[in-house]
Amino acid sequence: MHWFQHLIAPGFFQSTEVQVALIIGSAVAITSAVVGVFVILRGQAFLGHALGDVGSTGAAGAALVGIQAIWGFLTGGLVAGTAVDILSRRSREREVTTGVVLSAMLGLSALFIYLITQVSSTTGVTQEILFGSIFAVNRHLVVPMMGLSCVALFLIAFIYRPLLLSTISLETAQSRGVRVRLVSLIFLFAMTMAVEQSALVMGALLSTALLIGPAATAIRHTRRLGYTMLMAAGLALLDTWLGIMLAYNSFYWPPTGRGWPVSFFIVTVMVLSYILSQLIPQPQSKRAQ
Amino acid sequence: MTSEAAITFNQVHMAFSGHTILRELQFNIDKGAFVGVIGPNGAGKTTLIRLILGLIRPSSGTVHVFGSPVRRGKRQIGYVPQSFVADPDMPLRARDLVGLGLDGERWGFAFPNHARQQRIQDMLDRVGATRYADEPVGTLSGGERQRLLIAQALLTHPKILLLDEPLSNLDIHSGHEIIQLVAEIAHDSHVTVMFVAHDMNPLLGVMDQVLYLAQGRAVVGSVDEVILPEVLTELYGQPVEVLRINGRILVFASGEMVPLTHSESIAHGHALA
Ligand SMILES: Nc1ncnc2c1ncn2[C@@H]1O[C@H](COP(=O)(O)OP(=O)(O)O)[C@@H](O)[C@H]1O
Ligand SMILES: [Mg+2]
């Protein structure tokens, strides 16, 4: 059992911060993984990434006025998501519209972060916005974060069939009376919740890692959507738990004993598992030739 | 008369932002008829299909299906698109794709049950897709995909089947198989078929009527009534010649070497403006 003690540093399960981190991390992992499967199938990874980035504008604004970062992230994502949806209705160029909205929001982000550094002398807030702060999360946020996860997962369950149908064939979906605009707007909301929640844990810059990584691996290794989502959720949980554990251990590591960022560990574990999964052959066709 | 008609167009005009696409469309499609909808690219074939599906409203005039005004999402109309989006990795089996035809527009999940599985399996058998029913849809060929789309459209037992250029991604052989399949099903189940194609030749043996679209106007009738130099000259508004060679029909603008209803040549600028 000696190696085990080295793997998990003393006090891991007793620490409140760790408990909060594990609960919130798990909720975020499951939500991101499930939503992420549809994000990849719909080819919306860029939009997902942009939603994370623009969350930083909201979070920086929230830090300036002194409210919880998660509400800032959510506001930023919802404002940008709605703007992209309204603008791309007219121009049909979703990628370009996304790029324009992203630039506008990040410009504002630059200003807010500059203002933060002027009013406070630490770099901690900026670091937390950009790269995550799971051990610093207020434990009163556990309930709202679980609530956000439940809402996002409920929305996905609710639009599951029409979303799948319109992902595969927009025309068929329309012909069956699916209100495709409504469905894609609901999906956008679910995606925004998943991304912004993830931004709190992983930081604005890495918020799509949990969205894309586990889902991409799972898509490669399954052939039924239900299994894809289960596998993605399992992988995301594994990445998150290992990441949190290693981050906790890193409080005993150089240089300062303040701990390395959780997002670094989560992404490292994720990338390693992605590379490992590439070495495993894909399921073979059972088809008789 | 109207009670006999599956689809009725009454003085239908269709314009997009002031630009007229279809004008004075006035015709009935008989119940159980196999109709080939033929015309060059941009003639308005897809627009016609969308009018019947109720996805767009005519600028003026009316479209009726079995005597009532069209409404979106009616289960009596089945629609088969050109193709569908799927990477080879897409985690969706052929039978799951077909199953979406049963209730894909409903909110929530579909909980698997025996009756549901059986209906899907029966339809897979009907279109000859059982062999690859458990394969991921992204790994299937164009012809296999088309069979699945037909199965998907037929699951709710529609009385009308609309196919928008189902042959465009297929080689000649698979195209022929798809036409035979649709003709057979239409005959057995008394389904009215509107089959869109830019070339009428593959459909010559099976279609009861041709709906020829050009210059925003349409003529409907049997091939022998419609594919005549006089009729098409009037439709195109310029001299047109019809050549019949070895049972194939080619429609030319007089003096031009390129047939009017082959998408490749039209796409390269030989269409009548
Ligand atoms: N929603 C729309 N808005 C504007 N123009 C349209 C729209 N739908 C079709 N059109 C135009 O109508 C014409 C006919 O299009 P379509 O019905 O798709 O032709 P086809 O299917 O015969 O190739 C084209 O010129 C096309 O650009
Ligand atoms: Mg078309």
Coordinates of C-alpha atoms and ligand atoms in Angstrom, one line a residue:
Chain A
M1 CA 0.0 0.0 0.0
H2 CA 3.0 2.2 0.0
W3 CA 2.7 3.5 -3.6
F4 CA -0.9 4.3 -2.8
Q5 CA 0.1 6.8 -0.1
H6 CA 2.4 8.5 -2.6
L7 CA -0.4 8.7 -5.2
I8 CA -2.9 10.3 -2.8
A9 CA -1.3 12.9 -0.5
P10 CA -2.3 13.0 3.1
G11 CA -5.6 14.6 4.0
F12 CA -7.1 14.3 0.4
F13 CA -10.5 13.0 1.4
Q14 CA -10.7 15.1 4.6
S15 CA -10.2 18.4 2.9
T16 CA -13.4 20.4 2.3
E17 CA -11.9 22.1 -0.7
V18 CA -11.2 18.6 -2.2
Q19 CA -14.7 17.4 -1.5
V20 CA -16.2 20.5 -3.1
A21 CA -13.8 20.2 -6.1
L22 CA -14.7 16.5 -6.6
I23 CA -18.5 17.2 -6.5
I24 CA -18.4 20.2 -8.8
G25 CA -15.7 18.6 -11.0
S26 CA -17.9 15.5 -11.5
A27 CA -21.0 17.5 -12.4
V28 CA -19.0 19.5 -14.9
A29 CA -17.3 16.4 -16.4
I30 CA -20.6 14.6 -17.0
T31 CA -22.4 17.6 -18.5
S32 CA -19.5 18.6 -20.7
A33 CA -19.0 15.1 -22.0
V34 CA -22.6 14.5 -22.9
V35 CA -23.1 17.9 -24.5
G36 CA -19.7 17.6 -26.2
V37 CA -20.8 14.5 -28.2
F38 CA -23.4 16.6 -30.0
V39 CA -21.0 19.6 -30.3
I40 CA -18.7 17.4 -32.3
L41 CA -21.4 15.7 -34.4
R42 CA -22.8 19.1 -35.3
G43 CA -19.3 20.5 -36.1
Q44 CA -19.7 23.3 -33.6
A45 CA -16.3 22.9 -31.8
F46 CA -15.3 26.4 -32.8
L47 CA -18.5 27.9 -31.4
G48 CA -17.9 26.0 -28.2
H49 CA -14.4 27.3 -27.9
A50 CA -15.6 30.9 -28.5
L51 CA -18.3 30.5 -25.8
G52 CA -15.5 29.6 -23.4
D53 CA -13.3 32.5 -24.4
V54 CA -16.1 35.1 -24.2
G55 CA -17.0 33.8 -20.7
S56 CA -13.8 35.5 -19.6
T57 CA -15.3 38.9 -20.4
G58 CA -18.2 38.2 -18.1
A59 CA -16.0 36.7 -15.4
A60 CA -13.6 39.7 -15.5
G61 CA -16.6 42.0 -15.3
A62 CA -17.9 40.0 -12.3
A63 CA -14.6 40.3 -10.5
L64 CA -14.7 44.1 -11.0
V65 CA -18.1 44.4 -9.5
G66 CA -17.5 41.7 -6.9
I67 CA -19.9 38.9 -7.8
Q68 CA -19.2 35.2 -8.2
A69 CA -17.2 34.3 -11.4
I70 CA -19.7 31.6 -12.5
W71 CA -22.5 34.2 -13.0
G72 CA -20.1 36.3 -15.0
F73 CA -19.1 33.4 -17.2
L74 CA -22.7 32.5 -17.8
T75 CA -23.7 36.1 -18.7
G76 CA -20.8 36.4 -21.1
G77 CA -21.7 33.1 -22.8
L78 CA -25.4 33.9 -23.0
V79 CA -24.8 37.3 -24.4
A80 CA -22.3 36.1 -27.1
G81 CA -24.4 33.0 -27.9
T82 CA -27.5 35.0 -28.4
A83 CA -25.6 37.6 -30.5
V84 CA -24.2 34.8 -32.8
D85 CA -27.6 33.3 -33.2
I86 CA -29.3 36.5 -34.1
L87 CA -26.5 37.7 -36.4
S88 CA -26.1 34.4 -38.2
R89 CA -29.8 34.3 -38.9
R90 CA -29.2 37.1 -41.4
S91 CA -25.8 36.4 -42.8
R92 CA -25.9 32.5 -42.7
E93 CA -22.1 32.7 -42.1
R94 CA -22.0 31.2 -38.7
E95 CA -18.2 30.9 -38.5
V96 CA -17.6 34.5 -39.5
T97 CA -20.3 35.8 -37.2
T98 CA -18.8 33.8 -34.3
G99 CA -15.4 35.2 -35.1
V100 CA -16.7 38.8 -35.0
V101 CA -18.6 38.4 -31.8
L102 CA -15.6 36.6 -30.2
S103 CA -13.3 39.5 -31.1
A104 CA -15.7 42.1 -29.8
M105 CA -16.1 40.3 -26.5
L106 CA -12.4 39.6 -26.1
G107 CA -11.6 43.3 -26.7
L108 CA -13.8 44.1 -23.7
S109 CA -12.1 41.3 -21.8
A110 CA -8.7 42.9 -22.4
L111 CA -10.1 46.2 -20.9
F112 CA -11.6 44.5 -17.9
I113 CA -8.5 42.5 -17.1
Y114 CA -6.4 45.6 -17.4
L115 CA -8.8 47.4 -14.9
I116 CA -8.5 44.4 -12.5
T117 CA -4.7 44.6 -12.5
Q118 CA -5.0 48.4 -11.8
V119 CA -7.3 48.0 -8.8
S120 CA -5.8 44.9 -7.2
S121 CA -2.1 44.1 -7.0
T122 CA -2.4 40.3 -7.3
T123 CA -2.5 38.3 -10.6
G124 CA -4.6 35.6 -8.9
V125 CA -7.9 36.7 -10.3
T126 CA -6.7 36.8 -13.9
Q127 CA -5.1 33.5 -13.4
E128 CA -8.3 32.0 -12.1
I129 CA -10.4 33.4 -14.9
L130 CA -8.1 32.1 -17.6
F131 CA -7.0 28.8 -16.1
G132 CA -9.5 27.8 -13.5
S133 CA -9.9 27.8 -9.8
I134 CA -11.5 24.6 -8.7
F135 CA -9.9 24.6 -5.2
A136 CA -11.0 28.2 -4.6
V137 CA -14.6 27.6 -5.5
N138 CA -17.0 28.7 -2.7
R139 CA -18.9 25.7 -1.4
H140 CA -22.2 27.5 -1.5
L141 CA -21.8 27.1 -5.3
V142 CA -22.2 23.3 -5.1
V143 CA -26.0 23.5 -5.3
P144 CA -26.2 26.1 -8.2
M145 CA -23.6 24.2 -10.1
M146 CA -25.5 20.9 -9.7
G147 CA -28.6 22.8 -10.8
L148 CA -26.9 24.1 -13.9
S149 CA -25.7 20.5 -14.8
C150 CA -29.2 19.2 -14.3
V151 CA -30.8 21.9 -16.5
A152 CA -28.2 21.3 -19.3
L153 CA -28.7 17.6 -19.2
F154 CA -32.4 17.9 -19.1
L155 CA -32.4 20.2 -22.1
I156 CA -30.3 17.6 -24.1
A157 CA -32.7 14.8 -23.1
F158 CA -35.6 16.9 -24.1
I159 CA -34.4 17.8 -27.6
Y160 CA -32.6 14.5 -28.1
R161 CA -34.5 13.1 -31.1
P162 CA -35.2 16.3 -33.0
L163 CA -31.6 17.4 -32.4
L164 CA -30.2 14.2 -33.8
L165 CA -32.6 14.3 -36.7
S166 CA -31.7 17.8 -37.6
T167 CA -28.0 17.1 -37.1
I168 CA -28.2 14.3 -39.7
S169 CA -30.6 16.0 -42.2
L170 CA -31.9 19.4 -41.7
E171 CA -34.4 18.9 -44.6
T172 CA -35.8 15.7 -43.2
A173 CA -36.2 17.4 -39.8
Q174 CA -38.0 20.3 -41.4
S175 CA -40.2 18.0 -43.4
R176 CA -41.2 16.2 -40.2
G177 CA -42.3 19.5 -38.7
V178 CA -39.3 19.9 -36.4
R179 CA -38.8 23.6 -35.5
V180 CA -35.1 23.4 -36.3
R181 CA -34.3 27.0 -35.2
L182 CA -35.9 26.4 -31.8
V183 CA -34.0 23.1 -31.4
S184 CA -30.7 24.6 -32.3
L185 CA -31.3 27.6 -29.9
I186 CA -32.1 25.2 -27.0
F187 CA -28.9 23.3 -27.8
L188 CA -27.0 26.5 -27.8
F189 CA -28.3 27.3 -24.3
A190 CA -27.3 23.8 -23.1
M191 CA -23.9 24.2 -24.7
T192 CA -23.4 27.6 -23.1
M193 CA -24.2 26.2 -19.6
A194 CA -21.9 23.3 -20.1
V195 CA -19.0 25.5 -21.3
E196 CA -19.3 28.2 -18.7
Q197 CA -19.6 25.7 -15.9
S198 CA -16.5 24.0 -17.2
A199 CA -14.8 27.5 -17.5
L200 CA -15.1 27.8 -13.7
V201 CA -13.1 24.6 -13.2
M202 CA -10.8 24.7 -16.2
G203 CA -10.6 28.4 -16.9
A204 CA -11.9 30.2 -19.9
L205 CA -9.1 29.2 -22.2
L206 CA -9.4 25.5 -21.5
S207 CA -13.2 25.2 -20.9
T208 CA -13.7 23.2 -24.2
A209 CA -11.1 20.6 -23.3
L210 CA -13.6 18.6 -21.3
L211 CA -16.2 19.3 -24.0
I212 CA -14.2 18.0 -26.9
G213 CA -11.6 15.5 -25.6
P214 CA -13.6 12.8 -23.9
A215 CA -16.4 13.0 -26.6
A216 CA -13.9 12.7 -29.4
T217 CA -12.3 9.6 -27.9
A218 CA -15.8 8.1 -27.3
I219 CA -17.1 8.8 -30.8
R220 CA -14.1 6.9 -32.2
H221 CA -14.8 3.8 -30.1
T222 CA -18.6 3.4 -30.1
R223 CA -21.3 2.9 -32.7
R224 CA -24.4 3.8 -30.7
L225 CA -25.0 7.3 -29.4
G226 CA -26.1 6.2 -25.9
Y227 CA -22.9 4.3 -25.4
T228 CA -20.9 7.2 -26.8
M229 CA -22.3 9.5 -24.1
L230 CA -21.7 7.0 -21.3
M231 CA -18.1 6.4 -22.4
A232 CA -17.5 10.1 -22.8
A233 CA -18.9 10.8 -19.3
G234 CA -16.8 8.0 -17.9
L235 CA -13.6 9.3 -19.5
A236 CA -14.3 12.9 -18.4
L237 CA -14.9 11.7 -14.8
L238 CA -11.6 9.8 -14.8
D239 CA -9.7 12.8 -16.3
T240 CA -11.2 15.1 -13.7
W241 CA -10.7 12.9 -10.7
L242 CA -7.1 12.1 -11.6
G243 CA -6.5 15.8 -12.4
I244 CA -7.8 16.9 -9.0
M245 CA -5.8 14.3 -7.2
L246 CA -2.6 15.2 -8.9
A247 CA -3.3 18.9 -8.4
Y248 CA -3.8 18.3 -4.7
N249 CA -0.5 16.3 -4.5
S250 CA 1.2 19.2 -6.2
F251 CA 0.8 21.4 -3.1
Y252 CA 3.9 19.5 -1.9
W253 CA 5.8 20.2 -5.2
P254 CA 8.2 23.0 -6.1
P255 CA 8.5 25.9 -6.5
T256 CA 6.3 27.5 -3.9
G257 CA 4.1 24.8 -2.4
R258 CA 1.0 26.6 -3.7
G259 CA -0.1 23.8 -6.0
W260 CA -0.1 23.6 -9.8
P261 CA -3.2 24.4 -11.8
V262 CA -5.9 21.7 -11.9
S263 CA -6.5 22.3 -15.6
F264 CA -3.0 21.4 -16.4
F265 CA -3.4 18.0 -14.9
I266 CA -6.9 17.3 -16.3
V267 CA -5.7 18.2 -19.8
T268 CA -2.5 16.1 -19.4
V269 CA -4.5 13.1 -18.3
M270 CA -7.0 13.7 -21.1
V271 CA -4.4 14.0 -23.8
L272 CA -2.6 10.9 -22.6
S273 CA -5.9 8.9 -22.6
Y274 CA -6.6 10.2 -26.1
I275 CA -3.2 9.1 -27.4
L276 CA -3.7 5.7 -25.7
S277 CA -7.1 5.3 -27.3
Q278 CA -5.6 6.0 -30.7
L279 CA -3.4 2.9 -30.2
I280 CA -6.5 0.7 -29.6
P281 CA -8.0 -0.4 -32.9
Q282 CA -11.5 0.9 -33.7
P283 CA -14.4 -1.6 -33.5
Q284 CA -14.3 -3.7 -36.7
S285 CA -17.2 -4.1 -39.1
K286 CA -19.2 -7.2 -38.4
R287 CA -20.3 -7.2 -42.0
A288 CA -19.9 -10.3 -44.1
Q289 CA -18.0 -9.5 -47.3
Chain B
M1 CA -62.3 15.4 -59.6
T2 CA -60.5 16.9 -56.6
S3 CA -61.3 13.8 -54.5
E4 CA -59.3 11.7 -57.0
A5 CA -56.2 14.0 -56.7
A6 CA -53.4 13.4 -54.3
I7 CA -51.9 16.8 -54.9
T8 CA -53.5 19.9 -56.4
F9 CA -51.7 23.1 -57.4
N10 CA -54.1 26.0 -58.1
Q11 CA -52.6 29.1 -59.8
V12 CA -49.4 28.9 -57.7
H13 CA -46.9 31.7 -58.0
M14 CA -43.7 31.5 -56.0
A15 CA -41.2 34.5 -55.8
F16 CA -38.2 35.0 -53.5
S17 CA -37.6 38.7 -52.8
G18 CA -39.4 39.8 -55.9
H19 CA -37.7 37.2 -58.2
T20 CA -40.2 34.8 -59.6
I21 CA -39.2 31.1 -59.5
L22 CA -42.6 29.4 -60.3
R23 CA -45.6 30.9 -62.1
E24 CA -49.1 29.9 -62.8
L25 CA -48.7 26.3 -61.7
Q26 CA -52.0 24.6 -62.2
F27 CA -52.1 20.8 -62.1
N28 CA -53.4 17.7 -60.3
I29 CA -51.4 14.6 -59.4
D30 CA -53.5 11.5 -59.4
K31 CA -53.6 9.2 -56.4
G32 CA -51.1 6.4 -56.8
A33 CA -49.3 8.0 -59.7
F34 CA -45.5 7.7 -60.1
V35 CA -44.5 11.2 -61.3
G36 CA -41.1 12.1 -62.5
V37 CA -40.3 15.8 -61.7
I38 CA -37.8 16.8 -64.4
G39 CA -36.1 20.1 -65.1
P40 CA -32.6 21.7 -65.3
N41 CA -30.8 22.9 -62.2
G42 CA -32.4 25.9 -60.7
A43 CA -35.7 25.2 -62.4
G44 CA -37.5 25.2 -59.1
K45 CA -37.9 21.4 -58.4
T46 CA -36.8 21.6 -54.8
T47 CA -39.0 24.7 -54.4
L48 CA -42.0 22.7 -55.7
I49 CA -41.2 19.9 -53.1
R50 CA -41.0 22.4 -50.3
L51 CA -44.4 23.8 -51.3
I52 CA -45.9 20.4 -51.0
L53 CA -44.3 19.8 -47.6
G54 CA -45.7 23.1 -46.4
L55 CA -42.2 24.4 -45.6
I56 CA -42.8 27.5 -47.7
R57 CA -46.0 29.3 -48.6
P58 CA -46.8 30.2 -52.2
S59 CA -46.7 33.9 -52.9
S60 CA -50.2 33.4 -54.3
G61 CA -52.4 30.5 -55.2
T62 CA -53.0 27.3 -53.1
V63 CA -51.5 23.8 -52.7
H64 CA -53.8 21.1 -51.5
V65 CA -53.0 17.5 -50.4
F66 CA -55.9 15.1 -50.5
G67 CA -58.3 18.0 -50.6
S68 CA -56.9 20.0 -47.6
P69 CA -54.5 22.9 -47.5
V70 CA -50.8 21.8 -46.9
R71 CA -49.5 21.8 -43.3
R72 CA -46.0 21.3 -42.1
G73 CA -45.1 17.9 -40.5
K74 CA -48.0 15.9 -41.8
R75 CA -47.3 12.1 -41.5
Q76 CA -49.2 11.4 -44.7
I77 CA -46.2 12.7 -46.7
G78 CA -42.8 11.0 -46.6
Y79 CA -39.7 12.9 -47.7
V80 CA -36.4 11.5 -48.9
P81 CA -33.5 13.9 -49.1
Q82 CA -30.6 13.7 -51.5
S83 CA -28.3 12.3 -48.8
F84 CA -27.4 12.9 -45.2
V85 CA -24.4 14.1 -43.2
A86 CA -22.3 11.4 -41.5
D87 CA -18.6 10.8 -41.0
P88 CA -17.4 7.2 -40.9
D89 CA -17.1 7.6 -37.1
M90 CA -20.7 8.8 -36.6
P91 CA -22.0 6.6 -33.7
L92 CA -25.3 5.8 -35.3
R93 CA -26.3 2.4 -36.7
A94 CA -28.3 2.0 -39.8
R95 CA -31.3 0.8 -37.8
D96 CA -31.2 3.8 -35.5
L97 CA -31.2 6.2 -38.5
V98 CA -34.3 4.4 -39.9
G99 CA -35.9 4.5 -36.4
L100 CA -35.8 8.3 -36.5
G101 CA -38.5 8.0 -39.2
L102 CA -40.9 6.6 -36.7
D103 CA -40.8 9.5 -34.2
G104 CA -37.7 11.6 -34.8
E105 CA -39.7 14.8 -34.4
R106 CA -40.9 14.1 -30.9
W107 CA -39.4 15.6 -27.8
G108 CA -37.3 13.3 -25.5
F109 CA -35.9 9.9 -26.0
A110 CA -37.4 6.9 -27.7
F111 CA -37.5 4.0 -25.3
P112 CA -36.8 0.8 -27.1
N113 CA -39.6 -1.8 -27.0
H114 CA -40.3 -4.9 -29.0
A115 CA -43.1 -3.5 -31.2
R116 CA -40.9 -0.6 -32.2
Q117 CA -37.8 -2.8 -33.0
Q118 CA -40.0 -5.1 -35.0
R119 CA -41.5 -2.3 -37.1
I120 CA -38.0 -1.0 -37.9
Q121 CA -36.7 -4.5 -38.7
D122 CA -39.7 -5.1 -41.1
M123 CA -38.9 -2.0 -42.9
L124 CA -35.2 -2.8 -43.1
D125 CA -36.2 -6.1 -44.7
R126 CA -38.6 -4.4 -47.0
V127 CA -35.9 -2.2 -48.5
G128 CA -33.2 -4.9 -48.4
A129 CA -31.0 -3.2 -45.8
T130 CA -31.0 -6.0 -43.2
R131 CA -27.4 -7.1 -44.1
Y132 CA -26.0 -3.8 -42.9
A133 CA -28.6 -2.9 -40.3
D134 CA -26.0 -2.8 -37.5
E135 CA -23.3 -0.9 -39.4
P136 CA -22.4 2.7 -38.6
V137 CA -24.3 4.8 -41.2
G138 CA -21.1 6.8 -42.2
T139 CA -19.5 3.6 -43.6
L140 CA -22.3 2.9 -46.0
S141 CA -22.3 3.5 -49.8
G142 CA -24.6 6.0 -51.5
G143 CA -27.0 3.3 -52.6
E144 CA -27.2 1.8 -49.1
R145 CA -27.7 5.2 -47.6
Q146 CA -30.5 5.9 -50.0
R147 CA -32.3 2.7 -49.1
L148 CA -32.1 3.7 -45.4
L149 CA -33.6 7.1 -46.2
I150 CA -36.4 5.5 -48.1
A151 CA -37.1 3.1 -45.2
Q152 CA -37.0 6.1 -42.8
A153 CA -39.6 8.0 -44.9
L154 CA -41.9 4.9 -45.2
L155 CA -42.0 3.9 -41.5
T156 CA -45.1 6.0 -40.9
H157 CA -46.9 4.6 -43.9
P158 CA -47.2 7.9 -45.9
K159 CA -49.6 8.1 -48.8
I160 CA -47.3 10.4 -50.7
L161 CA -43.5 10.0 -51.1
L162 CA -41.4 12.9 -52.2
L163 CA -37.8 12.2 -53.4
D164 CA -35.6 15.1 -54.1
E165 CA -32.8 14.0 -56.5
P166 CA -32.2 10.7 -54.8
L167 CA -30.0 9.6 -57.7
S168 CA -27.6 12.4 -57.7
N169 CA -24.9 10.6 -55.6
L170 CA -25.4 7.2 -57.1
D171 CA -23.8 5.2 -60.0
I172 CA -26.1 4.1 -62.8
H173 CA -26.5 0.6 -61.4
S174 CA -27.5 1.6 -57.8
G175 CA -29.7 4.3 -59.3
H176 CA -31.6 1.7 -61.2
E177 CA -32.0 -0.4 -58.1
I178 CA -33.4 2.5 -56.2
I179 CA -35.9 3.4 -58.9
Q180 CA -37.1 -0.3 -59.0
L181 CA -37.4 -0.3 -55.2
V182 CA -39.5 2.9 -55.1
A183 CA -41.7 1.7 -58.0
E184 CA -42.3 -1.6 -56.4
I185 CA -43.2 -0.1 -53.0
A186 CA -45.3 2.6 -54.6
H187 CA -47.3 -0.1 -56.5
D188 CA -47.7 -2.5 -53.6
S189 CA -48.7 0.2 -51.0
H190 CA -50.6 2.6 -53.4
V191 CA -48.2 5.4 -52.6
T192 CA -48.2 8.5 -54.8
V193 CA -44.6 9.3 -55.8
M194 CA -43.0 12.6 -56.9
F195 CA -39.5 11.6 -58.0
V196 CA -37.2 14.5 -58.7
A197 CA -34.4 14.0 -61.3
H198 CA -32.5 16.1 -63.7
D199 CA -32.5 13.3 -66.3
M200 CA -35.7 11.6 -67.2
N201 CA -34.2 8.6 -68.9
P202 CA -33.7 6.3 -65.9
L203 CA -37.4 6.9 -65.1
L204 CA -38.9 6.2 -68.5
G205 CA -40.0 2.6 -67.7
V206 CA -41.6 3.4 -64.4
M207 CA -43.2 6.8 -64.4
D208 CA -46.9 7.3 -65.2
Q209 CA -46.5 11.0 -65.7
V210 CA -43.8 13.6 -66.1
L211 CA -43.9 17.0 -64.5
Y212 CA -41.5 19.1 -66.7
L213 CA -40.3 22.3 -65.1
A214 CA -38.5 25.1 -67.1
Q215 CA -38.6 28.9 -67.1
G216 CA -40.7 28.8 -63.9
R217 CA -43.6 27.0 -65.7
A218 CA -44.7 23.3 -65.6
V219 CA -46.3 20.9 -68.0
V220 CA -47.8 17.7 -66.6
G221 CA -48.8 14.6 -68.6
S222 CA -47.6 11.3 -70.0
V223 CA -44.1 11.2 -71.5
D224 CA -45.7 11.0 -75.0
E225 CA -47.9 14.0 -74.3
V226 CA -45.2 16.2 -72.8
I227 CA -41.8 15.4 -74.3
L228 CA -42.6 16.8 -77.7
P229 CA -40.8 19.7 -79.6
E230 CA -44.0 21.8 -79.7
V231 CA -44.7 21.5 -76.0
L232 CA -41.2 22.0 -74.8
T233 CA -40.6 24.9 -77.3
E234 CA -43.6 26.7 -75.8
L235 CA -42.3 25.9 -72.2
Y236 CA -38.7 27.0 -72.7
G237 CA -39.8 29.9 -74.9
Q238 CA -37.3 29.1 -77.5
P239 CA -36.9 26.4 -80.2
V240 CA -36.3 22.9 -78.7
E241 CA -35.6 19.6 -80.4
V242 CA -36.4 16.1 -79.0
L243 CA -34.2 13.2 -80.0
R244 CA -35.2 9.6 -79.4
I245 CA -32.2 7.2 -79.7
N246 CA -32.3 3.6 -78.6
G247 CA -35.2 4.2 -76.2
R248 CA -33.4 7.2 -74.7
I249 CA -34.8 10.7 -74.9
L250 CA -32.6 13.8 -75.3
V251 CA -33.9 17.4 -75.2
F252 CA -31.8 20.0 -77.0
A253 CA -32.1 23.7 -77.6
S254 CA -32.1 24.0 -81.4
G255 CA -28.6 24.4 -82.8
E256 CA -26.9 23.5 -79.5
M257 CA -25.0 20.3 -79.0
V258 CA -25.7 20.0 -75.3
P259 CA -28.8 18.4 -73.9
L260 CA -30.9 20.6 -71.7
T261 CA -31.6 18.3 -68.8
H262 CA -28.2 17.0 -67.8
S263 CA -27.0 18.7 -64.6
E264 CA -23.4 18.6 -65.6
S265 CA -23.8 20.5 -68.8
I266 CA -26.3 22.9 -67.3
A267 CA -23.9 23.6 -64.5
H268 CA -21.3 24.6 -67.0
G269 CA -23.4 27.3 -68.5
H270 CA -25.2 25.8 -71.4
A271 CA -28.7 26.2 -70.0
L272 CA -31.2 28.5 -71.6
A273 CA -31.0 31.8 -69.6
Ligands
LIG1 N1 -35.2 30.4 -49.9 C1 -34.8 30.9 -51.0 N2 -34.5 32.2 -51.1 C2 -34.1 32.8 -52.3 N3 -34.0 32.1 -53.4 C3 -34.3 30.8 -53.4 C4 -34.7 30.1 -52.2 N4 -34.9 28.8 -52.5 C5 -34.7 28.7 -53.8 N5 -34.3 29.9 -54.4 C6 -34.0 30.1 -55.8 O1 -35.0 29.5 -56.6 C7 -34.4 28.9 -57.7 C8 -34.9 27.5 -57.8 O2 -34.3 26.7 -56.8 P1 -34.5 25.2 -56.6 O3 -36.0 25.0 -56.4 O4 -33.6 24.7 -55.6 O5 -34.1 24.6 -58.0 P2 -33.8 23.0 -58.4 O6 -34.1 22.2 -57.2 O7 -34.7 22.8 -59.6 O8 -32.4 23.0 -58.8 C9 -32.9 29.1 -57.7 O9 -32.6 30.1 -58.5 C10 -32.7 29.4 -56.2 O10 -31.6 30.2 -56.1
MG2 MG -33.0 20.9 -56.1

